PDB file of C-alpha atoms in Angstrom:
ATOM      1  CA  ASN A 240      -0.015  -0.019  -0.003  1.00 94.00           C
ATOM      2  CA  PRO A 241       2.455   2.695  -1.157  1.00 96.00           C
ATOM      3  CA  LYS A 242       1.886   6.335  -0.330  1.00 96.00           C
ATOM      4  CA  PHE A 243       3.847   9.533   0.315  1.00 97.00           C
ATOM      5  CA  SER A 244       4.839   9.883   3.920  1.00 96.00           C
ATOM      6  CA  GLN A 245       3.166  13.273   4.032  1.00 96.00           C
ATOM      7  CA  SER A 246       0.218  14.647   2.119  1.00 96.00           C
ATOM      8  CA  THR A 247       1.864  18.075   1.850  1.00 96.00           C
ATOM      9  CA  TYR A 248       5.566  18.927   1.754  1.00 97.00           C
ATOM     10  CA  TYR A 249       7.236  22.368   2.023  1.00 96.00           C
ATOM     11  CA  VAL A 250      10.491  23.577   0.530  1.00 96.00           C
ATOM     12  CA  ARG A 251      12.160  26.973   0.347  1.00 95.00           C
ATOM     13  CA  VAL A 252      12.961  28.595  -2.993  1.00 96.00           C
ATOM     14  CA  GLY A 253      16.570  27.491  -3.852  1.00 95.00           C
ATOM     15  CA  SER A 254      16.504  24.491  -1.471  1.00 96.00           C
ATOM     16  CA  THR A 255      16.029  20.781  -2.139  1.00 97.00           C
ATOM     17  CA  ILE A 256      13.700  18.174  -0.815  1.00 97.00           C
ATOM     18  CA  TYR A 257      13.334  14.379  -1.202  1.00 96.00           C
ATOM     19  CA  PRO A 258       9.744  13.320  -0.564  1.00 95.00           C
ATOM     20  CA  GLN A 259       9.728   9.910   1.142  1.00 94.00           C
ATOM     21  CA  LEU A 260       7.352   6.928   0.669  1.00 95.00           C
ATOM     22  CA  SER A 261       5.900   4.531   3.138  1.00 95.00           C
ATOM     23  CA  GLY A 262       4.092   1.151   2.659  1.00 96.00           C
ATOM     24  CA  THR A 263       6.577  -0.181   0.062  1.00 94.00           C
ATOM     25  CA  SER A 264      10.083  -1.633  -0.015  1.00 91.00           C
ATOM     26  CA  THR A 265      10.873  -0.641  -3.609  1.00 88.00           C
ATOM     27  CA  TYR A 266      13.192   2.172  -4.632  1.00 84.00           C
ATOM     28  CA  ASP A 267      12.315   1.747  -8.305  1.00 86.00           C
ATOM     29  CA  TYR A 268      10.113   4.776  -8.898  1.00 91.00           C
ATOM     30  CA  THR A 269      10.154   8.230 -10.437  1.00 95.00           C
ATOM     31  CA  VAL A 270       8.333  11.246  -9.112  1.00 97.00           C
ATOM     32  CA  THR A 271       7.148  13.968 -11.489  1.00 97.00           C
ATOM     33  CA  SER A 272       6.134  17.521 -10.848  1.00 98.00           C
ATOM     34  CA  SER A 273       3.034  19.097 -12.328  1.00 98.00           C
ATOM     35  CA  LYS A 274       4.980  22.343 -12.978  1.00 98.00           C
ATOM     36  CA  SER A 275       8.794  22.216 -13.280  1.00 97.00           C
ATOM     37  CA  SER A 276       9.014  25.986 -13.258  1.00 98.00           C
ATOM     38  CA  ILE A 277       7.951  25.886  -9.583  1.00 98.00           C
ATOM     39  CA  ALA A 278       9.596  22.626  -8.470  1.00 98.00           C
ATOM     40  CA  LYS A 279      12.103  21.000 -10.755  1.00 97.00           C
ATOM     41  CA  ARG A 280      13.366  17.447 -10.335  1.00 97.00           C
ATOM     42  CA  LEU A 281      17.079  17.078  -9.727  1.00 97.00           C
ATOM     43  CA  THR A 282      19.118  15.696 -12.598  1.00 95.00           C
ATOM     44  CA  TYR A 283      20.841  13.168 -10.313  1.00 93.00           C
ATOM     45  CA  SER A 284      17.679  11.900  -8.511  1.00 94.00           C
ATOM     46  CA  THR A 285      14.441  10.334  -9.556  1.00 94.00           C
ATOM     47  CA  TYR A 286      12.540  11.821  -6.634  1.00 95.00           C
ATOM     48  CA  GLY A 287      14.416  14.885  -5.331  1.00 97.00           C
ATOM     49  CA  PHE A 288      13.270  18.411  -6.227  1.00 98.00           C
ATOM     50  CA  GLU A 289      14.551  21.932  -6.040  1.00 98.00           C
ATOM     51  CA  GLY A 290      12.169  24.812  -5.336  1.00 97.00           C
ATOM     52  CA  LYS A 291      12.427  27.246  -8.227  1.00 98.00           C
ATOM     53  CA  LYS A 292       9.693  29.841  -7.406  1.00 96.00           C
ATOM     54  CA  SER A 293       6.824  30.264  -5.031  1.00 96.00           C
ATOM     55  CA  GLY A 294       3.769  28.194  -5.757  1.00 97.00           C
ATOM     56  CA  THR A 295       2.074  24.718  -5.385  1.00 97.00           C
ATOM     57  CA  VAL A 296       2.576  21.624  -7.474  1.00 98.00           C
ATOM     58  CA  THR A 297       1.312  18.127  -7.419  1.00 98.00           C
ATOM     59  CA  LEU A 298       3.932  15.410  -7.209  1.00 98.00           C
ATOM     60  CA  THR A 299       2.978  12.072  -8.811  1.00 98.00           C
ATOM     61  CA  ALA A 300       4.526   8.640  -8.835  1.00 97.00           C
ATOM     62  CA  THR A 301       3.446   5.105  -9.848  1.00 96.00           C
ATOM     63  CA  VAL A 302       4.717   2.590  -7.255  1.00 96.00           C
ATOM     64  CA  ASP A 303       3.921  -1.142  -7.235  1.00 94.00           C
ATOM     65  CA  GLY A 304       1.254  -0.436  -9.865  1.00 93.00           C
ATOM     66  CA  LYS A 305      -0.496   2.264  -7.823  1.00 96.00           C
ATOM     67  CA  LYS A 306      -0.649   5.970  -8.722  1.00 97.00           C
ATOM     68  CA  ILE A 307       0.036   8.179  -5.720  1.00 98.00           C
ATOM     69  CA  THR A 308       0.152  11.964  -5.305  1.00 98.00           C
ATOM     70  CA  CYS A 309       1.009  14.628  -2.809  1.00 98.00           C
ATOM     71  CA  LYS A 310       1.324  18.391  -2.699  1.00 98.00           C
ATOM     72  CA  LEU A 311       4.610  20.298  -2.641  1.00 98.00           C
ATOM     73  CA  ILE A 312       4.405  23.929  -1.593  1.00 97.00           C
ATOM     74  CA  VAL A 313       7.365  26.120  -2.571  1.00 97.00           C
ATOM     75  CA  SER A 314       7.694  29.382  -0.596  1.00 97.00           C
ATOM     76  CA  LYS A 315      10.319  31.951   0.290  1.00 96.00           C
ATOM     77  CA  PRO A 316       9.590  33.214   3.773  1.00 96.00           C
ATOM     78  CA  VAL A 317      11.620  36.211   4.885  1.00 95.00           C
ATOM     79  CA  ILE A 318      11.528  38.516   7.852  1.00 96.00           C
ATOM     80  CA  LYS A 319      11.020  42.121   6.890  1.00 93.00           C
ATOM     81  CA  ASN A 320      13.674  43.206   9.321  1.00 93.00           C
ATOM     82  CA  ASP A 321      15.775  40.364  10.709  1.00 94.00           C
ATOM     83  CA  ILE A 322      17.941  42.676  12.888  1.00 97.00           C
ATOM     84  CA  VAL A 323      15.639  44.334  15.435  1.00 97.00           C
ATOM     85  CA  VAL A 324      16.786  47.098  17.802  1.00 98.00           C
ATOM     86  CA  VAL A 325      14.225  48.013  20.410  1.00 98.00           C
ATOM     87  CA  VAL A 326      14.200  50.157  23.604  1.00 98.00           C
ATOM     88  CA  LYS A 327      13.909  48.354  26.928  1.00 98.00           C
ATOM     89  CA  GLY A 328      10.245  48.346  27.973  1.00 98.00           C
ATOM     90  CA  LYS A 329       8.991  48.908  24.430  1.00 98.00           C
ATOM     91  CA  THR A 330       7.585  46.562  21.785  1.00 98.00           C
ATOM     92  CA  SER A 331       8.263  45.664  18.193  1.00 98.00           C
ATOM     93  CA  LYS A 332       6.555  43.451  15.641  1.00 97.00           C
ATOM     94  CA  ILE A 333       8.064  40.684  13.483  1.00 98.00           C
ATOM     95  CA  THR A 334       6.632  40.752   9.977  1.00 96.00           C
ATOM     96  CA  VAL A 335       6.964  37.579   7.858  1.00 96.00           C
ATOM     97  CA  THR A 336       6.365  37.704   4.109  1.00 95.00           C
ATOM     98  CA  GLY A 337       6.719  35.274   1.272  1.00 95.00           C
ATOM     99  CA  HIS A 338       5.286  32.286   3.165  1.00 95.00           C
ATOM    100  CA  SER A 339       2.523  30.050   1.879  1.00 94.00           C
ATOM    101  CA  LYS A 340      -0.049  31.096   4.492  1.00 91.00           C
ATOM    102  CA  THR A 341      -1.169  27.523   4.722  1.00 92.00           C
ATOM    103  CA  THR A 342       0.858  26.816   7.894  1.00 92.00           C
ATOM    104  CA  LYS A 343       0.878  28.628  11.244  1.00 94.00           C
ATOM    105  CA  VAL A 344       3.848  30.926  11.983  1.00 96.00           C
ATOM    106  CA  SER A 345       5.413  30.168  15.365  1.00 97.00           C
ATOM    107  CA  TYR A 346       7.899  32.202  17.369  1.00 98.00           C
ATOM    108  CA  LYS A 347      10.288  31.335  20.165  1.00 98.00           C
ATOM    109  CA  SER A 348      12.795  33.555  22.082  1.00 98.00           C
ATOM    110  CA  SER A 349      16.103  31.950  23.009  1.00 97.00           C
ATOM    111  CA  ASN A 350      16.319  34.203  26.055  1.00 97.00           C
ATOM    112  CA  THR A 351      13.043  35.367  27.543  1.00 98.00           C
ATOM    113  CA  LYS A 352      14.839  37.420  30.223  1.00 97.00           C
ATOM    114  CA  ILE A 353      15.981  39.773  27.366  1.00 98.00           C
ATOM    115  CA  ALA A 354      12.770  39.718  25.274  1.00 98.00           C
ATOM    116  CA  THR A 355       9.605  37.676  24.917  1.00 98.00           C
ATOM    117  CA  VAL A 356       7.514  37.143  21.873  1.00 98.00           C
ATOM    118  CA  SER A 357       3.807  36.513  21.514  1.00 98.00           C
ATOM    119  CA  SER A 358       2.111  33.918  19.315  1.00 97.00           C
ATOM    120  CA  LYS A 359       1.500  36.778  16.793  1.00 96.00           C
ATOM    121  CA  GLY A 360       5.118  37.950  16.655  1.00 97.00           C
ATOM    122  CA  LYS A 361       4.922  40.859  19.098  1.00 98.00           C
ATOM    123  CA  ILE A 362       8.322  41.411  20.739  1.00 98.00           C
ATOM    124  CA  THR A 363       8.379  42.868  24.311  1.00 98.00           C
ATOM    125  CA  ALA A 364      11.858  44.132  25.363  1.00 98.00           C
ATOM    126  CA  LYS A 365      12.513  43.154  28.958  1.00 98.00           C
ATOM    127  CA  LYS A 366      16.213  43.768  29.690  1.00 97.00           C
ATOM    128  CA  VAL A 367      19.256  45.325  27.933  1.00 98.00           C
ATOM    129  CA  GLY A 368      20.997  42.627  25.960  1.00 97.00           C
ATOM    130  CA  SER A 369      20.480  40.372  22.933  1.00 98.00           C
ATOM    131  CA  THR A 370      18.508  37.317  22.008  1.00 98.00           C
ATOM    132  CA  ILE A 371      17.467  35.356  18.977  1.00 98.00           C
ATOM    133  CA  ILE A 372      13.841  34.751  18.129  1.00 98.00           C
ATOM    134  CA  LYS A 373      13.356  31.663  15.981  1.00 98.00           C
ATOM    135  CA  VAL A 374      10.565  32.064  13.483  1.00 98.00           C
ATOM    136  CA  THR A 375       9.217  28.669  12.150  1.00 97.00           C
ATOM    137  CA  VAL A 376       7.011  28.674   9.060  1.00 96.00           C
ATOM    138  CA  ASP A 377       6.443  26.279   6.151  1.00 94.00           C
ATOM    139  CA  GLY A 378       8.731  23.769   7.829  1.00 89.00           C
ATOM    140  CA  GLN A 379      11.617  26.276   7.888  1.00 91.00           C
ATOM    141  CA  THR A 380      13.275  28.270  10.701  1.00 94.00           C
ATOM    142  CA  ILE A 381      14.519  31.782  10.276  1.00 96.00           C
ATOM    143  CA  ASN A 382      16.442  33.725  12.897  1.00 97.00           C
ATOM    144  CA  CYS A 383      15.385  37.265  13.958  1.00 98.00           C
ATOM    145  CA  TYR A 384      18.221  38.946  15.929  1.00 98.00           C
ATOM    146  CA  VAL A 385      16.708  41.081  18.711  1.00 98.00           C
ATOM    147  CA  ASN A 386      18.873  43.615  20.489  1.00 98.00           C
ATOM    148  CA  VAL A 387      17.505  45.559  23.419  1.00 98.00           C
ATOM    149  CA  GLY A 388      19.117  48.865  24.466  1.00 98.00           C
ATOM    150  CA  THR A 389      18.399  52.146  26.195  1.00 98.00           C
ATOM    151  CA  LYS A 390      16.703  54.949  24.450  1.00 98.00           C
ATOM    152  CA  THR A 391      20.045  56.549  23.704  1.00 98.00           C
ATOM    153  CA  THR A 392      21.837  53.465  22.399  1.00 98.00           C
ATOM    154  CA  VAL A 393      18.890  52.404  20.167  1.00 98.00           C
ATOM    155  CA  ALA A 394      18.917  55.863  18.662  1.00 98.00           C
ATOM    156  CA  VAL A 395      22.617  55.529  18.014  1.00 98.00           C
ATOM    157  CA  ILE A 396      22.317  52.192  16.310  1.00 98.00           C
ATOM    158  CA  LYS A 397      19.382  53.350  14.171  1.00 98.00           C
ATOM    159  CA  ARG A 398      21.505  56.368  13.033  1.00 98.00           C
ATOM    160  CA  ALA A 399      24.187  53.945  12.027  1.00 98.00           C
ATOM    161  CA  GLN A 400      21.699  51.701  10.226  1.00 98.00           C
ATOM    162  CA  SER A 401      20.529  54.759   8.233  1.00 98.00           C
ATOM    163  CA  ALA A 402      24.174  55.194   7.074  1.00 98.00           C
ATOM    164  CA  LEU A 403      24.388  51.636   5.753  1.00 98.00           C
ATOM    165  CA  GLY A 404      25.862  51.590   2.189  1.00 98.00           C
ATOM    166  CA  CYS A 405      27.382  55.085   2.485  1.00 98.00           C
ATOM    167  CA  THR A 406      30.896  55.477   1.058  1.00 98.00           C
ATOM    168  CA  TYR A 407      34.025  55.260   3.178  1.00 98.00           C
ATOM    169  CA  SER A 408      36.247  58.326   2.894  1.00 98.00           C
ATOM    170  CA  GLN A 409      38.764  59.900   5.183  1.00 97.00           C
ATOM    171  CA  PRO A 410      39.048  63.190   3.285  1.00 97.00           C
ATOM    172  CA  LYS A 411      35.263  63.582   3.216  1.00 98.00           C
ATOM    173  CA  ARG A 412      34.567  61.902   6.591  1.00 98.00           C
ATOM    174  CA  MET A 413      32.510  64.828   7.936  1.00 98.00           C
ATOM    175  CA  GLN A 414      30.490  65.302   4.797  1.00 98.00           C
ATOM    176  CA  LYS A 415      27.005  64.040   4.188  1.00 96.00           C
ATOM    177  CA  LYS A 416      26.893  60.409   2.934  1.00 97.00           C
ATOM    178  CA  TYR A 417      30.582  59.887   3.679  1.00 98.00           C
ATOM    179  CA  TYR A 418      32.137  58.278   6.690  1.00 98.00           C
ATOM    180  CA  ASP A 419      35.324  56.760   8.131  1.00 98.00           C
ATOM    181  CA  CYS A 420      35.167  54.479  11.096  1.00 98.00           C
ATOM    182  CA  SER A 421      35.610  57.181  13.823  1.00 98.00           C
ATOM    183  CA  SER A 422      33.399  59.791  12.162  1.00 98.00           C
ATOM    184  CA  LEU A 423      30.605  57.186  12.101  1.00 98.00           C
ATOM    185  CA  THR A 424      30.731  56.525  15.820  1.00 98.00           C
ATOM    186  CA  TRP A 425      31.027  60.186  16.638  1.00 98.00           C
ATOM    187  CA  ARG A 426      28.240  61.331  14.283  1.00 98.00           C
ATOM    188  CA  CYS A 427      25.937  58.623  15.628  1.00 98.00           C
ATOM    189  CA  TYR A 428      26.517  59.615  19.258  1.00 98.00           C
ATOM    190  CA  LYS A 429      26.744  63.346  18.909  1.00 98.00           C
ATOM    191  CA  PRO A 430      22.943  64.043  18.436  1.00 98.00           C
ATOM    192  CA  SER A 431      22.445  62.312  21.841  1.00 97.00           C
ATOM    193  CA  GLY A 432      24.915  64.705  23.501  1.00 97.00           C
ATOM    194  CA  TYR A 433      28.074  62.505  23.528  1.00 97.00           C
ATOM    195  CA  TYR A 434      30.940  64.439  21.852  1.00 95.00           C
ATOM    196  CA  MET A 435      34.006  62.295  22.804  1.00 97.00           C
ATOM    197  CA  GLY A 436      35.928  65.422  23.668  1.00 93.00           C
ATOM    198  CA  ASN A 437      35.167  67.450  20.563  1.00 97.00           C
ATOM    199  CA  LYS A 438      31.829  69.076  19.731  1.00 96.00           C
ATOM    200  CA  THR A 439      32.659  70.095  16.167  1.00 96.00           C
ATOM    201  CA  TYR A 440      34.950  67.447  14.618  1.00 97.00           C
ATOM    202  CA  ALA A 441      35.164  63.670  15.035  1.00 98.00           C
ATOM    203  CA  PRO A 442      38.313  62.556  16.914  1.00 98.00           C
ATOM    204  CA  THR A 443      40.282  59.611  15.525  1.00 98.00           C
ATOM    205  CA  ALA A 444      39.453  56.112  16.819  1.00 98.00           C
ATOM    206  CA  ALA A 445      42.601  56.348  19.078  1.00 98.00           C
ATOM    207  CA  GLY A 446      41.569  59.773  20.247  1.00 98.00           C
ATOM    208  CA  GLN A 447      38.084  58.556  21.195  1.00 98.00           C
ATOM    209  CA  ALA A 448      39.493  55.555  23.092  1.00 98.00           C
ATOM    210  CA  TYR A 449      41.910  57.859  25.034  1.00 98.00           C
ATOM    211  CA  TYR A 450      39.024  60.195  25.924  1.00 98.00           C
ATOM    212  CA  PHE A 451      36.840  57.339  27.218  1.00 98.00           C
ATOM    213  CA  THR A 452      39.809  55.999  29.217  1.00 98.00           C
ATOM    214  CA  LYS A 453      40.237  59.396  30.904  1.00 98.00           C
ATOM    215  CA  LYS A 454      36.488  59.646  31.589  1.00 97.00           C
ATOM    216  CA  LYS A 455      36.422  56.140  33.075  1.00 98.00           C
ATOM    217  CA  LYS A 456      33.923  54.893  30.440  1.00 98.00           C
ATOM    218  CA  VAL A 457      35.972  51.862  29.486  1.00 98.00           C
ATOM    219  CA  ILE A 458      34.416  48.513  30.532  1.00 98.00           C
ATOM    220  CA  ALA A 459      37.260  46.319  29.229  1.00 98.00           C
ATOM    221  CA  THR A 460      40.732  46.422  27.610  1.00 98.00           C
ATOM    222  CA  LYS A 461      40.386  43.114  25.773  1.00 98.00           C
ATOM    223  CA  ALA A 462      37.655  41.087  24.241  1.00 98.00           C
ATOM    224  CA  ILE A 463      34.966  39.880  26.622  1.00 97.00           C
ATOM    225  CA  SER A 464      32.022  37.541  26.399  1.00 95.00           C
ATOM    226  CA  GLU A 465      29.207  38.838  24.181  1.00 94.00           C
ATOM    227  CA  SER A 466      26.892  38.313  27.148  1.00 93.00           C
ATOM    228  CA  LYS A 467      28.710  41.164  28.899  1.00 96.00           C
ATOM    229  CA  LEU A 468      28.448  43.532  25.910  1.00 98.00           C
ATOM    230  CA  GLN A 469      25.485  45.823  25.359  1.00 98.00           C
ATOM    231  CA  PRO A 470      24.063  47.269  22.174  1.00 98.00           C
ATOM    232  CA  GLY A 471      25.776  50.658  21.559  1.00 98.00           C
ATOM    233  CA  ASP A 472      29.119  49.638  23.103  1.00 98.00           C
ATOM    234  CA  LEU A 473      32.125  50.939  21.118  1.00 98.00           C
ATOM    235  CA  LEU A 474      34.902  48.552  20.228  1.00 98.00           C
ATOM    236  CA  TYR A 475      38.459  49.781  19.481  1.00 98.00           C
ATOM    237  CA  PHE A 476      40.965  47.654  17.650  1.00 98.00           C
ATOM    238  CA  ALA A 477      44.760  47.777  17.425  1.00 98.00           C
ATOM    239  CA  LYS A 478      47.189  46.533  14.777  1.00 96.00           C
ATOM    240  CA  GLY A 479      50.964  47.030  14.342  1.00 95.00           C
ATOM    241  CA  ASN A 480      52.624  50.132  15.646  1.00 96.00           C
ATOM    242  CA  ASN A 481      51.065  53.383  14.333  1.00 95.00           C
ATOM    243  CA  GLY A 482      52.239  55.659  17.166  1.00 96.00           C
ATOM    244  CA  ARG A 483      48.713  56.354  18.258  1.00 97.00           C
ATOM    245  CA  TYR A 484      47.105  55.489  21.661  1.00 98.00           C
ATOM    246  CA  LYS A 485      47.419  51.739  22.133  1.00 98.00           C
ATOM    247  CA  ASN A 486      48.099  51.494  18.305  1.00 98.00           C
ATOM    248  CA  ILE A 487      44.325  51.802  17.647  1.00 98.00           C
ATOM    249  CA  TYR A 488      43.433  51.916  13.985  1.00 98.00           C
ATOM    250  CA  HIS A 489      39.682  51.060  13.878  1.00 98.00           C
ATOM    251  CA  THR A 490      36.378  51.281  15.743  1.00 98.00           C
ATOM    252  CA  ALA A 491      32.929  49.823  15.430  1.00 98.00           C
ATOM    253  CA  ILE A 492      29.528  49.981  17.117  1.00 98.00           C
ATOM    254  CA  TYR A 493      28.394  46.769  18.795  1.00 98.00           C
ATOM    255  CA  ILE A 494      24.783  45.890  17.881  1.00 98.00           C
ATOM    256  CA  GLY A 495      24.298  42.569  19.668  1.00 97.00           C
ATOM    257  CA  ASN A 496      24.326  38.842  18.893  1.00 97.00           C
ATOM    258  CA  GLY A 497      27.995  39.109  17.811  1.00 97.00           C
ATOM    259  CA  MET A 498      27.200  41.734  15.123  1.00 98.00           C
ATOM    260  CA  ILE A 499      28.788  45.156  14.571  1.00 98.00           C
ATOM    261  CA  ILE A 500      28.181  48.074  12.323  1.00 98.00           C
ATOM    262  CA  HIS A 501      31.262  50.056  10.978  1.00 98.00           C
ATOM    263  CA  ALA A 502      32.785  51.921   8.081  1.00 98.00           C
ATOM    264  CA  ASP A 503      34.841  49.011   6.838  1.00 96.00           C
ATOM    265  CA  GLY A 504      37.216  50.683   4.393  1.00 94.00           C
ATOM    266  CA  LYS A 505      34.702  50.601   1.509  1.00 97.00           C
ATOM    267  CA  LYS A 506      31.351  51.532   2.958  1.00 98.00           C
ATOM    268  CA  VAL A 507      29.285  51.466   6.086  1.00 98.00           C
ATOM    269  CA  SER A 508      28.222  47.819   6.579  1.00 98.00           C
ATOM    270  CA  TYR A 509      27.324  45.106   9.058  1.00 98.00           C
ATOM    271  CA  GLY A 510      30.100  42.923  10.262  1.00 98.00           C
ATOM    272  CA  THR A 511      30.881  40.107  12.719  1.00 97.00           C
ATOM    273  CA  TYR A 512      32.722  40.451  15.987  1.00 97.00           C
ATOM    274  CA  GLY A 513      34.674  37.324  15.280  1.00 96.00           C
ATOM    275  CA  PRO A 514      38.081  35.851  16.213  1.00 97.00           C
ATOM    276  CA  LEU A 515      40.168  38.482  14.237  1.00 97.00           C
ATOM    277  CA  TYR A 516      38.537  41.576  15.772  1.00 98.00           C
ATOM    278  CA  LYS A 517      38.458  39.911  19.220  1.00 98.00           C
ATOM    279  CA  SER A 518      42.203  39.339  19.027  1.00 98.00           C
ATOM    280  CA  ARG A 519      42.705  43.017  18.185  1.00 98.00           C
ATOM    281  CA  THR A 520      40.379  44.474  20.809  1.00 98.00           C
ATOM    282  CA  VAL A 521      42.176  46.842  23.253  1.00 98.00           C
ATOM    283  CA  VAL A 522      39.406  49.103  24.422  1.00 98.00           C
ATOM    284  CA  ILE A 523      35.633  48.610  24.853  1.00 98.00           C
ATOM    285  CA  ALA A 524      33.815  51.762  25.884  1.00 98.00           C
ATOM    286  CA  ARG A 525      30.334  52.396  27.061  1.00 98.00           C
ATOM    287  CA  PRO A 526      29.692  56.126  26.413  1.00 98.00           C
ATOM    288  CA  THR A 527      26.460  56.066  28.419  1.00 96.00           C
ATOM    289  CA  LYS A 528      28.153  54.527  31.469  1.00 92.00           C
TER     290      LYS A 528
END
């Protein structure tokens, strides 16, 4: 009594799936798709498929003389904003698009002390820090990175996000749409009243780190666990011997969940606070301390 193990399968656009059978011991069968433009069979498999575009197809096979069918739904669920920055005590909403709408969307926070999430995707920020909310839909799980900060630090990060894609330039670092690493941090903090020792011009990364050291706003002089970092912390990195304070050459804004935002030498972009930057960390400052 052959049949597909499930009446309906789900696969993401660009991913592959191998619908399984039950009630038979044979492997001698071929599965066909009612529309190959939506789900196309793999060239090296008689029953594996790749999702090509969103839609629904019928999969058909004849096994042990019996014709069997099932549905395959191809979807491309995405989170409208998968990096969420929210003020402690406030709420935000996760918006999922591109899913089939035939399955329930579920949400789960990896750290409910930082933020909780309702069955409808409403995030409530509980405590400063970071967590990941796993969004499950159409048999797929997508991560939403939630970072909870103070009113000031959330504003800082949002200013930095608004600069994403802007061109890196040292000569034009104080001009609109141009940044270098230290002018980005200064220009994001300045509207909140943090000048880093200069109200009119952004100090270098080394100059900023020296200022924070003097003002006792440094929380560490080497890399520390991400659990001890907060959204809005400023990271300062050293390399070689440039004659500046602690040989600092670069700075970045910590967002949370191991992510940073910085002017990377080409443009303002997201980055990862990984092993290389951790090995070069010589100052971590918390301007709001």
